Amino acid sequence: MSIEAGGAFSGKLESIDGLKLNNRAEIHINKYYQGIITLYRVSRKIVNMAQEKIEYLVIKLENEEKITAIGLNFKSASGGVNNCFKLELQADILLKGKMAYANTSKFQEIYFEITEGNELIGLCPYDVNKNYEDIIFCRKIDIPINVENRSVQLENGELIFGVYPKYQYSKEALSIGFAHRITWKFNSAIDIENIRENLYIITDFFSVLAGESVTINALNCVDCDKLVEVMGICNFPKEKLNILKNDTIDYTSFKRSSLYKITDFQNLEQALRYWFSNYEKIYNAQQAYGRILLDEELKIVTTNKYLAAMQLIEGYTQAYADEEKEIKEFEEKKNELISKLESKEEKELVEKGLGYSGISFRKAVKDYLHKGYNLFEEISKKKFVEKKEKLIDDIVHDRNYYTHSSNRISAIMKFDDLLNVSNFCKELYRIITLRDMGLAIETIKLRSRNNRTFFALMKKIMDIEIETDDLKLTEFDKAMHSFSDSK
């Protein structure tokens, strides 16, 4: 039995932090994919341990498998008659396999699945287009199968993205489906906490491709060729991408054509190496991007989305700013200002009170918008600023208003315009980042051309109608054309 929300297990408590025990134990998996553990007839000593800190515990199930719980928090203790208590704990991570593990246990290989992995990997295990008419008219059901994968070598190991067929049988039917698996073979074994950190980075990469949140939906560690099921890395697993839901006038095949895939990259290894090596640098920008995605997932619409978009701009531009050049320019302007002052006191005030604190927000907005604009139409920064001076002024003004609320000024943009700017800045972050990772401009134009929201915002805000020399479908989009929800 796999670990699922609502599932329950029972068995014997084998040990707590290495201390051998033999108590009845039950585990219930709540809707947040957390393990709620109930231990029966434990001593006050164990209760005291739980109230202080327990690193891990091991429970042997009735089928001889073992569950190791890591990251335990005390919930409650009751009873106490004859020094026997009922103890309830909450576990962050559960490991289920043939062996017992500890919080320090390390693994060198993992398998995992993500939200709509087949779509985001961009490989199709079938070729229904080859004999499409025969299949439709039931003349001959012959569907070629093509199991494919892409692999890259990173600094910490090898990543393999694979897709394969999935078959489902019932009493009266046989259906074919899609399955995927991402394998990570680390150069050396790492513990669960390091595995979690690496998974956060790779899911953030996929969230940039998708334009919405992506989660880890299944995770297995490999130990001596045996799988160890892991639960708790993600508390809110998401099975389907919102963009591909059958809830608009567009067919799935059209929506799919706006979705970036890893196979879009001509050099996937270069792209992922860039992402991992620069992740810490853009961490603040990525966190702001993540807050925007969370609000969209929860359908929350407030001015906080605008502020997150502004933090996104600032985080990205600060990450790539040439600090030495900026400081030099700042000091030159500061010295020029001081030279115009006559009073010694005024000069000392400016000299001591005026210091470099990073690039100004106005400059950040100019750089960010200009970089995004230039992906679709080349223009000098000077001409761009002249052309979009009012937009830049409005963005800076309203950011200052919502950040430092004051009765002396009022907001300029209407709420709808505020949200349009927020969505636009979010989409710009995606395409700028993808371009930084080496994605071809023509691919960006093709995907953007089929993204109705971004296409409309680009025209409304930047006066650019996205055009591309090649409106043909990519290989994956062609292969998947028949796999669409009908209207």
CSV table of C-alpha atoms in Angstrom, one decimal:
chain,number,residue,atom,x,y,z
A,1,MET,CA,0.0,0.0,0.0
A,2,SER,CA,1.5,3.4,-1.0
A,3,ILE,CA,1.4,6.5,1.1
A,4,GLU,CA,-1.6,8.6,0.1
A,5,ALA,CA,-3.7,11.3,1.8
A,6,GLY,CA,-6.4,9.7,4.0
A,7,GLY,CA,-4.4,6.5,4.2
A,8,ALA,CA,-3.7,4.7,7.5
A,9,PHE,CA,-1.1,2.2,8.8
A,10,SER,CA,-0.6,0.3,12.0
A,11,GLY,CA,2.3,-1.6,13.5
A,12,LYS,CA,4.9,-1.6,16.2
A,13,LEU,CA,7.1,1.2,17.3
A,14,GLU,CA,10.7,-0.2,16.9
A,15,SER,CA,12.8,2.8,18.0
A,16,ILE,CA,13.0,6.5,18.7
A,17,ASP,CA,16.4,8.1,18.0
A,18,GLY,CA,18.0,4.7,18.1
A,19,LEU,CA,16.3,3.8,21.5
A,20,LYS,CA,14.7,0.3,21.1
A,21,LEU,CA,11.0,0.2,22.0
A,22,ASN,CA,8.0,-2.1,21.4
A,23,ASN,CA,4.7,-0.1,21.5
A,24,ARG,CA,1.6,-0.1,19.4
A,25,ALA,CA,1.7,2.6,16.7
A,26,GLU,CA,-0.7,4.0,14.2
A,27,ILE,CA,-0.1,6.5,11.3
A,28,HIS,CA,-2.8,8.5,9.6
A,29,ILE,CA,-2.0,10.6,6.6
A,30,ASN,CA,-3.9,13.9,6.6
A,31,LYS,CA,-5.0,16.0,3.7
A,32,TYR,CA,-1.8,18.0,3.8
A,33,TYR,CA,0.2,14.8,3.3
A,34,GLN,CA,1.6,14.9,6.9
A,35,GLY,CA,1.9,11.8,9.0
A,36,ILE,CA,0.0,12.0,12.2
A,37,ILE,CA,1.5,9.3,14.5
A,38,THR,CA,-0.2,7.9,17.6
A,39,LEU,CA,1.9,5.9,20.0
A,40,TYR,CA,0.2,3.9,22.8
A,41,ARG,CA,1.3,3.1,26.3
A,42,VAL,CA,4.6,5.0,26.2
A,43,SER,CA,6.4,6.1,29.3
A,44,ARG,CA,6.8,9.7,30.6
A,45,LYS,CA,10.4,9.5,29.5
A,46,ILE,CA,9.3,9.2,25.9
A,47,VAL,CA,6.8,12.0,26.3
A,48,ASN,CA,9.5,14.2,27.7
A,49,MET,CA,11.7,13.3,24.7
A,50,ALA,CA,8.9,14.3,22.3
A,51,GLN,CA,8.4,17.6,24.0
A,52,GLU,CA,12.0,18.4,23.7
A,53,LYS,CA,13.0,17.0,20.3
A,54,ILE,CA,12.8,13.7,18.5
A,55,GLU,CA,14.9,13.4,15.3
A,56,TYR,CA,13.3,10.2,13.9
A,57,LEU,CA,11.4,7.1,14.8
A,58,VAL,CA,10.9,3.7,13.1
A,59,ILE,CA,7.6,1.8,12.9
A,60,LYS,CA,7.4,-1.8,11.7
A,61,LEU,CA,4.2,-2.4,9.8
A,62,GLU,CA,2.1,-5.6,9.8
A,63,ASN,CA,3.4,-6.5,6.3
A,64,GLU,CA,7.0,-6.3,7.6
A,65,GLU,CA,7.7,-3.0,5.8
A,66,LYS,CA,9.1,-0.2,7.8
A,67,ILE,CA,8.1,3.5,8.0
A,68,THR,CA,10.7,6.0,9.2
A,69,ALA,CA,9.3,9.4,10.4
A,70,ILE,CA,11.6,12.4,10.2
A,71,GLY,CA,11.1,16.0,11.5
A,72,LEU,CA,8.7,15.2,14.4
A,73,ASN,CA,6.7,17.7,16.2
A,74,PHE,CA,4.8,17.2,19.5
A,75,LYS,CA,1.0,17.5,19.3
A,76,SER,CA,-0.4,16.1,22.5
A,77,ALA,CA,-0.1,13.5,25.3
A,78,SER,CA,-2.9,12.1,27.3
A,79,GLY,CA,-3.5,9.4,30.0
A,80,GLY,CA,-0.7,8.9,32.5
A,81,VAL,CA,-2.2,6.1,34.5
A,82,ASN,CA,0.5,3.6,35.6
A,83,ASN,CA,3.0,5.8,33.7
A,84,CYS,CA,1.3,4.9,30.4
A,85,PHE,CA,0.6,7.7,27.9
A,86,LYS,CA,-1.0,8.1,24.5
A,87,LEU,CA,1.4,10.3,22.5
A,88,GLU,CA,0.5,12.1,19.3
A,89,LEU,CA,3.2,13.4,16.9
A,90,GLN,CA,3.3,15.0,13.5
A,91,ALA,CA,6.0,14.0,11.0
A,92,ASP,CA,7.2,16.2,8.2
A,93,ILE,CA,8.8,13.4,6.1
A,94,LEU,CA,7.9,9.7,5.9
A,95,LEU,CA,10.1,7.0,4.3
A,96,LYS,CA,8.5,3.7,3.6
A,97,GLY,CA,10.5,0.6,2.5
A,98,LYS,CA,12.1,-2.7,3.6
A,99,MET,CA,14.7,-1.1,5.8
A,100,ALA,CA,14.8,1.3,8.8
A,101,TYR,CA,16.4,4.7,8.2
A,102,ALA,CA,17.4,7.8,10.2
A,103,ASN,CA,17.3,11.6,9.7
A,104,THR,CA,20.9,11.3,8.6
A,105,SER,CA,20.3,8.6,6.0
A,106,LYS,CA,21.7,9.3,2.5
A,107,PHE,CA,20.7,8.3,-1.0
A,108,GLN,CA,22.5,8.5,-4.3
A,109,GLU,CA,19.5,8.1,-6.7
A,110,ILE,CA,15.9,9.3,-6.7
A,111,TYR,CA,12.9,9.0,-9.0
A,112,PHE,CA,10.2,11.6,-9.0
A,113,GLU,CA,7.1,12.8,-10.9
A,114,ILE,CA,5.8,16.4,-11.3
A,115,THR,CA,2.7,18.2,-12.4
A,116,GLU,CA,1.9,17.3,-16.0
A,117,GLY,CA,5.4,15.9,-16.5
A,118,ASN,CA,4.8,14.6,-20.0
A,119,GLU,CA,3.7,18.0,-21.2
A,120,LEU,CA,6.6,19.9,-19.6
A,121,ILE,CA,9.2,17.3,-20.7
A,122,GLY,CA,7.9,17.5,-24.2
A,123,LEU,CA,8.3,14.0,-25.4
A,124,CYS,CA,5.4,11.7,-26.7
A,125,PRO,CA,5.6,7.9,-26.2
A,126,TYR,CA,3.2,7.3,-29.1
A,127,ASP,CA,2.8,8.2,-32.7
A,128,VAL,CA,-1.0,8.3,-33.4
A,129,ASN,CA,-0.6,10.6,-36.4
A,130,LYS,CA,1.1,7.8,-38.4
A,131,ASN,CA,-2.0,5.7,-38.7
A,132,TYR,CA,-4.6,8.3,-37.6
A,133,GLU,CA,-7.3,7.5,-40.1
A,134,ASP,CA,-7.0,3.7,-39.6
A,135,ILE,CA,-7.4,4.3,-35.8
A,136,ILE,CA,-10.4,6.7,-36.2
A,137,PHE,CA,-12.2,4.3,-38.6
A,138,CYS,CA,-11.3,1.2,-36.7
A,139,ARG,CA,-9.6,-0.3,-39.7
A,140,LYS,CA,-6.4,-1.3,-37.9
A,141,ILE,CA,-5.3,-0.3,-34.4
A,142,ASP,CA,-1.6,0.0,-34.8
A,143,ILE,CA,0.0,2.7,-32.6
A,144,PRO,CA,3.8,2.9,-32.8
A,145,ILE,CA,5.4,3.3,-29.3
A,146,ASN,CA,8.5,5.4,-28.8
A,147,VAL,CA,10.1,5.5,-25.4
A,148,GLU,CA,12.3,8.5,-25.2
A,149,ASN,CA,14.4,10.4,-22.7
A,150,ARG,CA,16.7,13.4,-22.4
A,151,SER,CA,19.7,13.4,-20.0
A,152,VAL,CA,22.0,16.1,-18.8
A,153,GLN,CA,25.1,16.1,-16.7
A,154,LEU,CA,25.0,18.7,-13.9
A,155,GLU,CA,27.7,19.5,-11.3
A,156,ASN,CA,26.0,17.3,-8.7
A,157,GLY,CA,24.9,14.4,-10.9
A,158,GLU,CA,22.9,13.2,-13.9
A,159,LEU,CA,19.3,14.2,-14.6
A,160,ILE,CA,17.3,11.9,-16.9
A,161,PHE,CA,13.8,13.0,-18.1
A,162,GLY,CA,11.8,10.0,-19.5
A,163,VAL,CA,8.3,9.3,-20.8
A,164,TYR,CA,6.7,6.0,-21.4
A,165,PRO,CA,3.3,4.4,-22.1
A,166,LYS,CA,0.9,3.6,-19.3
A,167,TYR,CA,-1.9,1.0,-19.7
A,168,GLN,CA,-5.1,0.8,-17.6
A,169,TYR,CA,-7.3,-2.3,-17.7
A,170,SER,CA,-10.8,-2.8,-16.5
A,171,LYS,CA,-13.4,-5.5,-17.0
A,172,GLU,CA,-14.7,-4.0,-20.2
A,173,ALA,CA,-11.9,-1.6,-21.4
A,174,LEU,CA,-8.3,-1.1,-22.1
A,175,SER,CA,-7.0,2.5,-22.2
A,176,ILE,CA,-3.6,3.8,-23.0
A,177,GLY,CA,-2.1,6.8,-21.2
A,178,PHE,CA,1.1,8.7,-20.5
A,179,ALA,CA,3.6,8.3,-17.7
A,180,HIS,CA,6.9,10.0,-17.0
A,181,ARG,CA,9.7,9.7,-14.6
A,182,ILE,CA,12.6,12.0,-13.8
A,183,THR,CA,15.7,10.3,-12.4
A,184,TRP,CA,18.4,12.0,-10.5
A,185,LYS,CA,21.7,10.1,-10.0
A,186,PHE,CA,23.8,12.2,-7.7
A,187,ASN,CA,27.6,12.1,-7.8
A,188,SER,CA,27.6,11.2,-4.1
A,189,ALA,CA,24.9,10.2,-1.6
A,190,ILE,CA,23.0,13.1,0.0
A,191,ASP,CA,20.5,13.3,2.9
A,192,ILE,CA,16.8,14.1,2.7
A,193,GLU,CA,17.2,17.8,3.5
A,194,ASN,CA,19.6,18.2,0.6
A,195,ILE,CA,17.3,16.2,-1.7
A,196,ARG,CA,14.5,18.5,-0.7
A,197,GLU,CA,16.6,21.6,-1.6
A,198,ASN,CA,17.5,20.2,-5.0
A,199,LEU,CA,13.9,19.4,-5.7
A,200,TYR,CA,12.8,22.9,-4.8
A,201,ILE,CA,15.3,24.3,-7.4
A,202,ILE,CA,14.2,21.9,-10.2
A,203,THR,CA,10.4,22.6,-9.6
A,204,ASP,CA,11.1,26.3,-9.7
A,205,PHE,CA,12.7,25.7,-13.1
A,206,PHE,CA,9.5,23.9,-14.3
A,207,SER,CA,7.3,26.7,-12.8
A,208,VAL,CA,9.1,29.2,-15.1
A,209,LEU,CA,8.4,26.9,-18.1
A,210,ALA,CA,4.7,26.5,-17.1
A,211,GLY,CA,3.9,30.0,-15.9
A,212,GLU,CA,2.2,28.4,-12.8
A,213,SER,CA,3.1,26.4,-9.8
A,214,VAL,CA,4.5,22.9,-10.3
A,215,THR,CA,4.8,20.3,-7.6
A,216,ILE,CA,6.5,17.0,-6.8
A,217,ASN,CA,3.7,14.4,-6.9
A,218,ALA,CA,5.7,11.3,-6.2
A,219,LEU,CA,9.1,10.6,-4.9
A,220,ASN,CA,11.1,7.5,-4.4
A,221,CYS,CA,14.7,7.1,-3.2
A,222,VAL,CA,16.8,4.1,-4.3
A,223,ASP,CA,18.6,2.0,-1.7
A,224,CYS,CA,20.4,-1.1,-2.9
A,225,ASP,CA,18.2,-1.3,-6.0
A,226,LYS,CA,15.1,-1.1,-3.8
A,227,LEU,CA,12.6,1.8,-3.9
A,228,VAL,CA,11.9,3.8,-0.7
A,229,GLU,CA,8.7,5.8,-1.0
A,230,VAL,CA,9.0,9.3,0.4
A,231,MET,CA,6.0,11.5,1.5
A,232,GLY,CA,6.0,15.0,2.8
A,233,ILE,CA,8.3,16.8,0.3
A,234,CYS,CA,5.1,18.4,-1.1
A,235,ASN,CA,2.0,19.1,1.1
A,236,PHE,CA,-0.3,20.3,-1.8
A,237,PRO,CA,0.4,18.1,-4.8
A,238,LYS,CA,-1.1,19.4,-8.1
A,239,GLU,CA,-1.9,16.9,-10.8
A,240,LYS,CA,-3.0,19.1,-13.7
A,241,LEU,CA,-1.8,22.4,-15.1
A,242,ASN,CA,-4.5,25.1,-15.1
A,243,ILE,CA,-3.5,26.3,-18.6
A,244,LEU,CA,-4.5,22.9,-20.1
A,245,LYS,CA,-7.9,22.8,-18.4
A,246,ASN,CA,-10.8,22.4,-20.8
A,247,ASP,CA,-12.6,25.6,-19.6
A,248,THR,CA,-12.1,28.1,-22.5
A,249,ILE,CA,-13.0,28.2,-26.2
A,250,ASP,CA,-9.5,27.0,-27.1
A,251,TYR,CA,-8.6,23.4,-27.8
A,252,THR,CA,-6.0,21.7,-25.7
A,253,SER,CA,-3.7,21.6,-28.8
A,254,PHE,CA,-3.7,25.4,-29.0
A,255,LYS,CA,-3.1,25.9,-25.3
A,256,ARG,CA,-0.3,23.4,-25.4
A,257,SER,CA,1.5,25.4,-28.1
A,258,SER,CA,2.0,28.2,-25.6
A,259,LEU,CA,3.6,26.0,-23.0
A,260,TYR,CA,7.4,25.8,-22.8
A,261,LYS,CA,9.0,22.4,-22.6
A,262,ILE,CA,12.5,21.2,-21.8
A,263,THR,CA,12.8,19.9,-25.4
A,264,ASP,CA,12.5,23.5,-26.6
A,265,PHE,CA,16.1,24.1,-25.5
A,266,GLN,CA,18.7,23.4,-28.2
A,267,ASN,CA,21.2,22.8,-25.4
A,268,LEU,CA,19.3,21.6,-22.3
A,269,GLU,CA,22.4,20.9,-20.3
A,270,GLN,CA,23.6,24.4,-20.7
A,271,ALA,CA,20.2,25.7,-19.7
A,272,LEU,CA,20.0,23.7,-16.5
A,273,ARG,CA,23.6,24.4,-15.6
A,274,TYR,CA,22.9,28.1,-15.9
A,275,TRP,CA,19.7,27.7,-13.8
A,276,PHE,CA,21.5,25.9,-11.0
A,277,SER,CA,24.5,28.1,-10.9
A,278,ASN,CA,22.5,31.3,-10.9
A,279,TYR,CA,19.6,30.2,-8.7
A,280,GLU,CA,21.1,31.8,-5.6
A,281,LYS,CA,21.6,35.0,-7.4
A,282,ILE,CA,18.0,35.3,-8.6
A,283,TYR,CA,16.6,33.7,-5.4
A,284,ASN,CA,14.7,36.9,-4.3
A,285,ALA,CA,13.2,37.4,-7.8
A,286,GLN,CA,12.1,33.7,-7.9
A,287,GLN,CA,10.5,34.0,-4.4
A,288,ALA,CA,8.5,37.0,-5.7
A,289,TYR,CA,7.5,35.1,-8.8
A,290,GLY,CA,6.4,32.2,-6.5
A,291,ARG,CA,4.2,34.5,-4.5
A,292,ILE,CA,2.5,35.7,-7.7
A,293,LEU,CA,1.9,32.0,-8.7
A,294,LEU,CA,0.5,31.2,-5.3
A,295,ASP,CA,-2.0,34.1,-5.5
A,296,GLU,CA,-3.0,32.9,-8.9
A,297,GLU,CA,-3.4,29.3,-7.7
A,298,LEU,CA,-5.6,30.5,-4.8
A,299,LYS,CA,-7.4,33.0,-7.1
A,300,ILE,CA,-6.4,35.9,-4.8
A,301,VAL,CA,-6.6,39.3,-6.5
A,302,THR,CA,-5.1,42.2,-4.5
A,303,THR,CA,-2.6,45.0,-4.8
A,304,ASN,CA,-0.1,42.5,-3.2
A,305,LYS,CA,0.3,41.0,-6.6
A,306,TYR,CA,1.5,44.3,-8.0
A,307,LEU,CA,4.0,44.7,-5.1
A,308,ALA,CA,5.3,41.1,-5.7
A,309,ALA,CA,5.8,42.0,-9.4
A,310,MET,CA,7.7,45.1,-8.3
A,311,GLN,CA,9.9,42.9,-6.0
A,312,LEU,CA,10.4,40.6,-9.0
A,313,ILE,CA,11.7,43.5,-11.1
A,314,GLU,CA,14.0,44.6,-8.3
A,315,GLY,CA,15.2,41.2,-7.5
A,316,TYR,CA,16.1,40.3,-11.1
A,317,THR,CA,17.8,43.6,-12.0
A,318,GLN,CA,19.8,43.7,-8.7
A,319,ALA,CA,20.9,40.1,-9.4
A,320,TYR,CA,22.6,41.0,-12.7
A,321,ALA,CA,23.6,44.6,-11.9
A,322,ASP,CA,27.3,45.5,-12.5
A,323,GLU,CA,27.9,46.7,-9.0
A,324,GLU,CA,31.4,48.1,-9.6
A,325,LYS,CA,30.2,50.1,-12.5
A,326,GLU,CA,27.1,51.3,-10.6
A,327,ILE,CA,29.2,52.4,-7.6
A,328,LYS,CA,31.6,54.2,-9.9
A,329,GLU,CA,28.8,56.1,-11.6
A,330,PHE,CA,27.2,56.9,-8.2
A,331,GLU,CA,30.4,58.3,-6.8
A,332,GLU,CA,30.9,60.5,-9.9
A,333,LYS,CA,27.4,62.0,-9.6
A,334,LYS,CA,27.9,62.4,-5.8
A,335,ASN,CA,31.2,64.3,-6.3
A,336,GLU,CA,29.6,66.4,-9.0
A,337,LEU,CA,26.8,67.3,-6.6
A,338,ILE,CA,29.3,68.1,-3.8
A,339,SER,CA,31.3,70.3,-6.1
A,340,LYS,CA,28.3,72.5,-6.6
A,341,LEU,CA,27.8,73.1,-2.9
A,342,GLU,CA,29.5,76.1,-1.2
A,343,SER,CA,29.0,75.4,2.5
A,344,LYS,CA,31.4,73.1,4.2
A,345,GLU,CA,28.6,71.8,6.4
A,346,GLU,CA,26.5,70.9,3.3
A,347,LYS,CA,29.4,69.2,1.7
A,348,GLU,CA,30.0,67.1,4.8
A,349,LEU,CA,26.3,66.3,5.1
A,350,VAL,CA,26.2,64.9,1.5
A,351,GLU,CA,29.5,63.2,1.8
A,352,LYS,CA,28.6,61.3,5.0
A,353,GLY,CA,24.9,60.9,4.5
A,354,LEU,CA,24.7,59.9,0.8
A,355,GLY,CA,25.8,56.3,0.2
A,356,TYR,CA,25.2,53.7,-2.5
A,357,SER,CA,22.4,51.3,-1.6
A,358,GLY,CA,21.9,49.5,-4.9
A,359,ILE,CA,20.5,50.6,-8.2
A,360,SER,CA,17.4,52.8,-8.0
A,361,PHE,CA,14.0,51.3,-8.5
A,362,ARG,CA,13.4,53.6,-11.5
A,363,LYS,CA,16.6,52.3,-13.2
A,364,ALA,CA,15.5,48.8,-12.4
A,365,VAL,CA,12.1,49.3,-14.1
A,366,LYS,CA,13.8,50.8,-17.2
A,367,ASP,CA,16.4,48.0,-17.5
A,368,TYR,CA,13.8,45.3,-17.0
A,369,LEU,CA,11.1,46.5,-19.4
A,370,HIS,CA,13.8,47.4,-22.0
A,371,LYS,CA,15.3,43.9,-21.9
A,372,GLY,CA,11.8,42.3,-22.4
A,373,TYR,CA,10.9,44.8,-25.2
A,374,ASN,CA,14.2,44.0,-27.0
A,375,LEU,CA,13.3,40.3,-27.3
A,376,PHE,CA,10.6,41.2,-29.7
A,377,GLU,CA,11.7,44.5,-31.3
A,378,GLU,CA,15.2,46.0,-31.0
A,379,ILE,CA,15.4,49.6,-29.7
A,380,SER,CA,18.0,51.6,-27.9
A,381,LYS,CA,17.5,52.1,-24.2
A,382,LYS,CA,17.3,55.9,-24.6
A,383,LYS,CA,14.6,55.7,-27.3
A,384,PHE,CA,12.7,53.1,-25.2
A,385,VAL,CA,12.7,55.3,-22.1
A,386,GLU,CA,11.5,58.3,-24.2
A,387,LYS,CA,8.7,56.1,-25.7
A,388,LYS,CA,7.5,54.6,-22.4
A,389,GLU,CA,8.3,57.4,-20.0
A,390,LYS,CA,4.7,57.7,-18.7
A,391,LEU,CA,4.5,53.9,-18.2
A,392,ILE,CA,7.7,53.9,-16.2
A,393,ASP,CA,6.6,57.0,-14.2
A,394,ASP,CA,3.2,55.4,-13.4
A,395,ILE,CA,4.8,52.1,-12.3
A,396,VAL,CA,7.3,53.8,-10.0
A,397,HIS,CA,4.7,56.2,-8.6
A,398,ASP,CA,2.2,53.4,-7.7
A,399,ARG,CA,4.9,51.2,-6.3
A,400,ASN,CA,5.9,54.0,-4.0
A,401,TYR,CA,2.3,54.7,-3.1
A,402,TYR,CA,1.5,51.1,-2.2
A,403,THR,CA,4.8,50.6,-0.4
A,404,HIS,CA,4.9,53.9,1.5
A,405,SER,CA,1.2,54.8,1.9
A,406,SER,CA,0.7,58.5,2.2
A,407,ASN,CA,-2.2,61.0,2.2
A,408,ARG,CA,-0.1,63.4,0.2
A,409,ILE,CA,-0.3,61.3,-3.0
A,410,SER,CA,-2.8,59.0,-4.6
A,411,ALA,CA,-2.5,56.0,-7.0
A,412,ILE,CA,-2.4,56.7,-10.7
A,413,MET,CA,-3.3,53.4,-12.3
A,414,LYS,CA,-6.7,51.9,-12.1
A,415,PHE,CA,-6.9,48.4,-10.4
A,416,ASP,CA,-7.3,46.6,-13.8
A,417,ASP,CA,-4.3,48.4,-15.2
A,418,LEU,CA,-2.4,47.5,-12.0
A,419,LEU,CA,-3.1,43.8,-12.6
A,420,ASN,CA,-2.3,44.0,-16.2
A,421,VAL,CA,1.2,45.4,-15.4
A,422,SER,CA,1.6,42.7,-12.7
A,423,ASN,CA,0.8,39.9,-15.2
A,424,PHE,CA,2.9,41.5,-17.8
A,425,CYS,CA,6.0,41.7,-15.5
A,426,LYS,CA,5.4,38.1,-14.5
A,427,GLU,CA,5.4,36.9,-18.1
A,428,LEU,CA,8.4,39.1,-18.9
A,429,TYR,CA,10.3,37.4,-16.1
A,430,ARG,CA,9.6,34.0,-17.7
A,431,ILE,CA,10.8,34.9,-21.2
A,432,ILE,CA,13.8,36.9,-20.0
A,433,THR,CA,14.9,34.1,-17.8
A,434,LEU,CA,14.4,31.5,-20.5
A,435,ARG,CA,16.4,33.6,-22.9
A,436,ASP,CA,19.1,33.9,-20.3
A,437,MET,CA,19.2,30.1,-20.2
A,438,GLY,CA,19.7,30.0,-24.0
A,439,LEU,CA,16.2,29.5,-25.4
A,440,ALA,CA,16.0,30.6,-29.0
A,441,ILE,CA,14.2,33.9,-29.6
A,442,GLU,CA,12.1,32.4,-32.4
A,443,THR,CA,10.8,29.7,-29.9
A,444,ILE,CA,10.0,32.5,-27.4
A,445,LYS,CA,8.1,34.4,-30.1
A,446,LEU,CA,6.2,31.2,-31.2
A,447,ARG,CA,5.1,30.3,-27.6
A,448,SER,CA,4.3,34.0,-26.8
A,449,ARG,CA,2.3,34.3,-30.0
A,450,ASN,CA,0.0,31.5,-28.8
A,451,ASN,CA,-0.2,32.8,-25.3
A,452,ARG,CA,-3.4,34.9,-25.6
A,453,THR,CA,-2.9,36.8,-22.3
A,454,PHE,CA,0.7,37.8,-23.0
A,455,PHE,CA,0.0,38.5,-26.6
A,456,ALA,CA,-2.8,41.0,-25.6
A,457,LEU,CA,-0.7,42.6,-22.8
A,458,MET,CA,2.3,43.1,-25.2
A,459,LYS,CA,0.0,44.9,-27.6
A,460,LYS,CA,-1.7,46.9,-24.9
A,461,ILE,CA,1.3,47.9,-22.8
A,462,MET,CA,4.2,47.9,-25.3
A,463,ASP,CA,2.3,48.5,-28.6
A,464,ILE,CA,4.0,45.4,-30.1
A,465,GLU,CA,2.1,42.8,-32.0
A,466,ILE,CA,4.2,39.6,-31.7
A,467,GLU,CA,5.2,38.2,-35.0
A,468,THR,CA,7.3,35.2,-35.9
A,469,ASP,CA,8.8,33.9,-39.1
A,470,ASP,CA,7.7,30.3,-38.3
A,471,LEU,CA,4.2,29.6,-37.0
A,472,LYS,CA,4.6,25.8,-37.4
A,473,LEU,CA,4.1,23.5,-34.5
A,474,THR,CA,7.1,22.0,-32.7
A,475,GLU,CA,7.7,18.2,-33.0
A,476,PHE,CA,6.0,17.5,-29.7
A,477,ASP,CA,3.0,19.7,-30.4
A,478,LYS,CA,2.5,17.9,-33.8
A,479,ALA,CA,2.8,14.5,-32.1
A,480,MET,CA,0.3,15.5,-29.4
A,481,HIS,CA,-2.1,17.2,-31.7
A,482,SER,CA,-4.7,14.4,-31.6
A,483,PHE,CA,-4.4,14.1,-27.8
A,484,SER,CA,-6.8,17.0,-27.0
A,485,ASP,CA,-10.0,17.5,-25.1
A,486,SER,CA,-13.0,18.1,-27.5
A,487,LYS,CA,-15.4,21.0,-27.0
